[in-house]
mmCIF file of C-alpha atoms in Angstrom:
data_model
loop_
_atom_site.group_PDB
_atom_site.id
_atom_site.type_symbol
_atom_site.label_atom_id
_atom_site.label_comp_id
_atom_site.label_asym_id
_atom_site.label_seq_id
_atom_site.Cartn_x
_atom_site.Cartn_y
_atom_site.Cartn_z
ATOM 1 C CA GLN A 627 -12.225 -14.339 -7.349
ATOM 2 C CA VAL A 628 -9.153 -12.131 -7.447
ATOM 3 C CA GLN A 629 -7.039 -12.995 -4.438
ATOM 4 C CA LEU A 630 -3.578 -12.705 -2.910
ATOM 5 C CA VAL A 631 -2.556 -14.953 -0.025
ATOM 6 C CA GLU A 632 0.672 -14.330 1.876
ATOM 7 C CA SER A 633 2.548 -16.830 4.000
ATOM 8 C CA GLY A 634 5.927 -17.264 5.650
ATOM 9 C CA GLY A 635 5.683 -14.903 8.572
ATOM 10 C CA GLY A 636 6.756 -15.772 12.088
ATOM 11 C CA VAL A 637 9.289 -15.010 14.785
ATOM 12 C CA VAL A 638 12.889 -14.766 13.607
ATOM 13 C CA GLN A 639 16.070 -13.818 15.417
ATOM 14 C CA PRO A 640 17.963 -10.640 14.511
ATOM 15 C CA GLY A 641 20.473 -11.233 11.746
ATOM 16 C CA ARG A 642 18.631 -14.270 10.403
ATOM 17 C CA SER A 643 16.664 -14.685 7.167
ATOM 18 C CA ARG A 644 13.054 -15.320 6.213
ATOM 19 C CA ARG A 645 11.247 -15.758 2.912
ATOM 20 C CA LEU A 646 7.695 -14.571 2.413
ATOM 21 C CA SER A 647 5.435 -15.874 -0.339
ATOM 22 C CA CYS A 648 2.327 -14.439 -1.945
ATOM 23 C CA VAL A 649 0.177 -16.681 -4.140
ATOM 24 C CA ALA A 650 -2.090 -14.975 -6.649
ATOM 25 C CA SER A 651 -5.316 -16.327 -8.103
ATOM 26 C CA GLY A 652 -8.236 -15.103 -10.172
ATOM 27 C CA PHE A 653 -6.217 -12.926 -12.558
ATOM 28 C CA THR A 654 -3.382 -13.167 -15.088
ATOM 29 C CA PHE A 655 -0.462 -12.755 -12.696
ATOM 30 C CA ASN A 656 2.191 -12.067 -15.331
ATOM 31 C CA ASN A 657 0.322 -8.993 -16.576
ATOM 32 C CA TYR A 658 0.837 -6.984 -13.388
ATOM 33 C CA GLY A 659 3.510 -5.361 -11.318
ATOM 34 C CA MET A 660 3.598 -6.502 -7.716
ATOM 35 C CA HIS A 661 4.540 -4.722 -4.487
ATOM 36 C CA TRP A 662 5.439 -5.502 -0.928
ATOM 37 C CA VAL A 663 4.211 -2.987 1.649
ATOM 38 C CA ARG A 664 4.727 -3.259 5.393
ATOM 39 C CA GLN A 665 3.185 -1.811 8.526
ATOM 40 C CA ALA A 666 5.006 -1.767 11.843
ATOM 41 C CA PRO A 667 2.832 -2.229 14.951
ATOM 42 C CA GLY A 668 0.688 0.866 15.481
ATOM 43 C CA LYS A 669 2.342 2.685 12.581
ATOM 44 C CA GLY A 670 1.485 3.719 9.043
ATOM 45 C CA LEU A 671 2.127 2.063 5.721
ATOM 46 C CA GLU A 672 5.647 1.786 4.291
ATOM 47 C CA TRP A 673 6.341 0.726 0.724
ATOM 48 C CA VAL A 674 9.087 -1.917 0.540
ATOM 49 C CA ALA A 675 9.646 -3.082 -3.036
ATOM 50 C CA ILE A 676 8.187 -3.527 -6.520
ATOM 51 C CA THR A 677 8.803 -5.923 -9.362
ATOM 52 C CA TRP A 678 7.401 -5.340 -12.829
ATOM 53 C CA TYR A 679 5.349 -7.954 -14.667
ATOM 54 C CA ASP A 680 8.348 -9.871 -15.992
ATOM 55 C CA GLY A 681 10.430 -9.816 -12.809
ATOM 56 C CA VAL A 682 13.332 -8.075 -14.520
ATOM 57 C CA ASN A 683 13.071 -4.570 -13.082
ATOM 58 C CA LYS A 684 12.935 -4.257 -9.318
ATOM 59 C CA TYR A 685 13.153 -1.324 -6.939
ATOM 60 C CA TYR A 686 13.512 -1.095 -3.199
ATOM 61 C CA ALA A 687 13.039 1.312 -0.333
ATOM 62 C CA ASP A 688 16.362 2.518 1.046
ATOM 63 C CA SER A 689 15.507 0.920 4.396
ATOM 64 C CA VAL A 690 15.697 -2.590 2.898
ATOM 65 C CA LYS A 691 18.019 -2.148 -0.091
ATOM 66 C CA GLY A 692 20.835 -4.698 -0.030
ATOM 67 C CA ARG A 693 19.043 -6.873 2.543
ATOM 68 C CA PHE A 694 15.708 -7.756 0.908
ATOM 69 C CA THR A 695 15.137 -9.285 -2.531
ATOM 70 C CA ILE A 696 11.824 -9.287 -4.353
ATOM 71 C CA SER A 697 11.236 -11.939 -6.984
ATOM 72 C CA ARG A 698 8.416 -13.712 -8.757
ATOM 73 C CA ASP A 699 7.731 -17.037 -10.424
ATOM 74 C CA ASN A 700 5.093 -16.390 -13.046
ATOM 75 C CA SER A 701 4.729 -20.108 -13.725
ATOM 76 C CA LYS A 702 3.587 -20.524 -10.112
ATOM 77 C CA ASN A 703 1.667 -17.231 -9.809
ATOM 78 C CA THR A 704 3.821 -16.478 -6.799
ATOM 79 C CA LEU A 705 5.616 -13.406 -5.489
ATOM 80 C CA TYR A 706 8.452 -13.675 -2.980
ATOM 81 C CA LEU A 707 10.294 -11.467 -0.543
ATOM 82 C CA GLN A 708 13.623 -12.827 0.663
ATOM 83 C CA MET A 709 14.574 -10.974 3.821
ATOM 84 C CA ASP A 710 18.162 -11.263 5.039
ATOM 85 C CA SER A 711 20.035 -9.660 7.930
ATOM 86 C CA LEU A 712 16.758 -8.960 9.687
ATOM 87 C CA ARG A 713 16.596 -6.209 12.290
ATOM 88 C CA ALA A 714 14.134 -5.413 15.060
ATOM 89 C CA GLU A 715 12.842 -2.498 12.993
ATOM 90 C CA ASP A 716 11.733 -4.930 10.265
ATOM 91 C CA THR A 717 9.019 -6.196 12.620
ATOM 92 C CA ALA A 718 5.769 -5.566 10.771
ATOM 93 C CA VAL A 719 2.793 -6.964 8.938
ATOM 94 C CA TYR A 720 3.900 -7.525 5.353
ATOM 95 C CA TYR A 721 1.339 -7.150 2.590
ATOM 96 C CA CYS A 722 1.685 -8.066 -1.047
ATOM 97 C CA ALA A 723 -0.313 -5.883 -3.416
ATOM 98 C CA ARG A 724 -1.046 -5.828 -7.129
ATOM 99 C CA ASP A 725 -0.304 -2.741 -9.175
ATOM 100 C CA LYS A 726 -2.940 -1.738 -11.725
ATOM 101 C CA SER A 727 -0.104 -1.523 -14.262
ATOM 102 C CA GLY A 728 2.414 -4.079 -15.440
ATOM 103 C CA THR A 729 5.198 -1.744 -16.412
ATOM 104 C CA SER A 730 4.740 1.544 -14.605
ATOM 105 C CA LEU A 731 3.697 2.832 -11.228
ATOM 106 C CA TYR A 732 0.011 3.215 -10.582
ATOM 107 C CA ALA A 733 -2.335 2.151 -7.797
ATOM 108 C CA MET A 734 -2.364 -0.919 -5.572
ATOM 109 C CA ASP A 735 -5.791 -2.309 -6.298
ATOM 110 C CA VAL A 736 -5.622 -5.803 -4.792
ATOM 111 C CA TRP A 737 -4.071 -6.611 -1.395
ATOM 112 C CA GLY A 738 -3.381 -9.781 0.513
ATOM 113 C CA GLN A 739 -4.420 -10.253 4.130
ATOM 114 C CA GLY A 740 -0.860 -9.768 5.381
ATOM 115 C CA THR A 741 1.655 -11.946 7.183
ATOM 116 C CA THR A 742 3.346 -10.911 10.412
ATOM 117 C CA VAL A 743 7.114 -10.942 10.849
ATOM 118 C CA THR A 744 8.503 -10.421 14.337
ATOM 119 C CA VAL A 745 12.250 -9.985 14.686
ATOM 120 C CA SER A 746 13.226 -10.765 18.229
ATOM 121 C CA SER A 747 15.765 -12.780 20.160
ATOM 122 C CA ASP B 1348 11.976 11.262 -1.691
ATOM 123 C CA ILE B 1349 8.582 12.940 -1.959
ATOM 124 C CA GLN B 1350 7.279 13.868 1.476
ATOM 125 C CA MET B 1351 3.559 13.516 2.184
ATOM 126 C CA THR B 1352 1.892 15.710 4.773
ATOM 127 C CA GLN B 1353 -1.573 14.447 5.629
ATOM 128 C CA SER B 1354 -3.939 16.263 7.983
ATOM 129 C CA PRO B 1355 -5.549 15.994 10.355
ATOM 130 C CA SER B 1356 -3.991 12.932 11.977
ATOM 131 C CA SER B 1357 -7.356 12.159 13.540
ATOM 132 C CA LEU B 1358 -10.874 13.480 13.549
ATOM 133 C CA SER B 1359 -14.191 12.763 15.191
ATOM 134 C CA ALA B 1360 -17.454 13.239 13.316
ATOM 135 C CA SER B 1361 -21.116 12.270 13.493
ATOM 136 C CA VAL B 1362 -23.136 10.108 11.139
ATOM 137 C CA GLY B 1363 -24.095 12.192 8.135
ATOM 138 C CA ASP B 1364 -21.289 14.726 8.540
ATOM 139 C CA ARG B 1365 -19.044 15.729 5.695
ATOM 140 C CA VAL B 1366 -15.443 14.702 6.361
ATOM 141 C CA THR B 1367 -12.450 16.245 4.608
ATOM 142 C CA ILE B 1368 -8.815 15.149 4.689
ATOM 143 C CA THR B 1369 -5.949 16.957 3.015
ATOM 144 C CA CYS B 1370 -2.657 15.694 1.645
ATOM 145 C CA GLN B 1371 0.203 17.947 0.628
ATOM 146 C CA THR B 1372 3.256 16.731 -1.270
ATOM 147 C CA SER B 1373 6.772 18.167 -1.174
ATOM 148 C CA GLN B 1374 6.885 18.490 -4.958
ATOM 149 C CA ASP B 1375 4.522 18.622 -7.903
ATOM 150 C CA ILE B 1376 3.163 15.149 -8.637
ATOM 151 C CA ASN B 1377 0.485 16.166 -11.183
ATOM 152 C CA ASN B 1378 -2.446 13.878 -10.304
ATOM 153 C CA SER B 1379 -0.372 10.829 -9.302
ATOM 154 C CA LEU B 1380 -2.119 10.309 -5.992
ATOM 155 C CA ASN B 1381 -4.201 7.522 -4.511
ATOM 156 C CA TRP B 1382 -6.341 7.197 -1.379
ATOM 157 C CA TYR B 1383 -6.728 4.037 0.677
ATOM 158 C CA GLN B 1384 -8.983 3.001 3.541
ATOM 159 C CA GLN B 1385 -7.739 0.651 6.235
ATOM 160 C CA LYS B 1386 -10.001 -0.823 8.878
ATOM 161 C CA PRO B 1387 -8.463 -2.246 12.074
ATOM 162 C CA GLY B 1388 -6.764 -5.582 11.506
ATOM 163 C CA LYS B 1389 -7.473 -5.488 7.774
ATOM 164 C CA ALA B 1390 -5.507 -4.790 4.623
ATOM 165 C CA PRO B 1391 -5.763 -1.380 2.967
ATOM 166 C CA LYS B 1392 -8.376 -0.920 0.272
ATOM 167 C CA LEU B 1393 -8.013 1.341 -2.749
ATOM 168 C CA LEU B 1394 -10.755 3.990 -2.871
ATOM 169 C CA ILE B 1395 -9.503 6.729 -5.219
ATOM 170 C CA TYR B 1396 -6.808 6.645 -7.905
ATOM 171 C CA ASP B 1397 -5.383 9.385 -10.122
ATOM 172 C CA ALA B 1398 -6.462 11.871 -7.432
ATOM 173 C CA SER B 1399 -10.131 11.822 -8.364
ATOM 174 C CA ASN B 1400 -11.154 8.512 -9.959
ATOM 175 C CA LEU B 1401 -13.418 6.295 -7.886
ATOM 176 C CA GLU B 1402 -12.325 2.662 -7.797
ATOM 177 C CA THR B 1403 -14.946 0.205 -9.027
ATOM 178 C CA GLY B 1404 -17.424 -0.736 -6.324
ATOM 179 C CA VAL B 1405 -16.569 2.136 -3.996
ATOM 180 C CA PRO B 1406 -19.599 4.165 -2.819
ATOM 181 C CA SER B 1407 -20.052 7.541 -4.436
ATOM 182 C CA ARG B 1408 -19.975 9.348 -1.085
ATOM 183 C CA PHE B 1409 -16.183 9.072 -1.353
ATOM 184 C CA SER B 1410 -14.417 11.584 -3.592
ATOM 185 C CA GLY B 1411 -11.020 13.062 -4.262
ATOM 186 C CA SER B 1412 -9.708 16.204 -5.896
ATOM 187 C CA GLY B 1413 -6.563 18.202 -6.445
ATOM 188 C CA SER B 1414 -3.406 18.245 -8.512
ATOM 189 C CA GLY B 1415 0.137 19.457 -8.208
ATOM 190 C CA THR B 1416 0.945 19.489 -4.505
ATOM 191 C CA ASP B 1417 -2.434 19.855 -2.807
ATOM 192 C CA PHE B 1418 -5.078 17.141 -2.628
ATOM 193 C CA THR B 1419 -8.351 16.612 -0.819
ATOM 194 C CA PHE B 1420 -10.300 13.494 0.099
ATOM 195 C CA SER B 1421 -13.918 13.750 1.202
ATOM 196 C CA ILE B 1422 -16.701 11.618 2.555
ATOM 197 C CA SER B 1423 -19.941 13.460 1.784
ATOM 198 C CA SER B 1424 -22.043 11.785 4.468
ATOM 199 C CA LEU B 1425 -20.147 9.747 7.059
ATOM 200 C CA GLN B 1426 -21.508 6.256 7.686
ATOM 201 C CA PRO B 1427 -20.686 3.950 10.616
ATOM 202 C CA GLU B 1428 -18.842 1.570 8.276
ATOM 203 C CA ASP B 1429 -16.485 4.401 7.257
ATOM 204 C CA ILE B 1430 -14.700 4.284 10.599
ATOM 205 C CA ALA B 1431 -11.126 3.580 9.525
ATOM 206 C CA THR B 1432 -7.742 5.122 8.887
ATOM 207 C CA TYR B 1433 -7.251 6.783 5.507
ATOM 208 C CA TYR B 1434 -3.932 7.154 3.700
ATOM 209 C CA CYS B 1435 -2.823 9.142 0.689
ATOM 210 C CA GLN B 1436 -0.013 7.730 -1.481
ATOM 211 C CA GLN B 1437 1.960 9.191 -4.378
ATOM 212 C CA TYR B 1438 3.133 7.211 -7.377
ATOM 213 C CA ASP B 1439 4.832 9.969 -9.334
ATOM 214 C CA ASN B 1440 8.267 8.784 -8.287
ATOM 215 C CA LEU B 1441 10.076 6.008 -6.467
ATOM 216 C CA PRO B 1442 10.190 5.398 -3.627
ATOM 217 C CA LEU B 1443 6.426 5.292 -3.314
ATOM 218 C CA THR B 1444 5.428 7.198 -0.207
ATOM 219 C CA PHE B 1445 2.341 7.298 1.986
ATOM 220 C CA GLY B 1446 0.906 10.008 4.149
ATOM 221 C CA GLY B 1447 0.906 9.441 7.884
ATOM 222 C CA GLY B 1448 -2.765 8.514 7.939
ATOM 223 C CA THR B 1449 -5.978 10.055 9.259
ATOM 224 C CA LYS B 1450 -7.939 8.096 11.825
ATOM 225 C CA VAL B 1451 -11.656 8.783 11.476
ATOM 226 C CA GLU B 1452 -13.725 8.105 14.573
ATOM 227 C CA MET B 1453 -17.425 8.431 15.322
ATOM 228 C CA LYS B 1454 -18.522 11.189 17.658
#
């Protein structure tokens, strides 16, 4: 079945780095754009980043621009989020999500279960 | 950035009630709006895309309408399994933005 499984979360000290992974299965990964969306404890949803189907075009929320990098390895059906210079306000559940489109913005129709990142000393 | 104003932030209703949530955007987004349901401890789930299209497998008691800057999401007859938080989200422009959410509780 169509599935996204995130991993890589955990407790990390402020200023340090962490890489999240999202493995896709059940669909042709390289046909779809992919997002990262996060949710701070008790808060709403915040879009983080998108990469189009080929991994060339990428866009970021201002809150993470210059610190986070989204990438994908289509040969491994895997999406990544490299998070550098982490701050306390990056503490959240991070979800990967599939976009219905490969090359434009549309709807996030498949979501992973989320992985929790806690930034704390 | 496109601002999303979702209301109410919470509501309480009884089984069988009609529930309505509104979402207003800070600029015209045509019909580039989606609605998601999120149950506690779970990932969001897409219910409505393009403002009014029902995602495959979603019960027909859910519906959406609107265009431009004003949108409405409805549950025609609230069921116990509909207890969740609902979010609107625009995709007309980056950055993608979500409404603040509406928590639906059972009376």
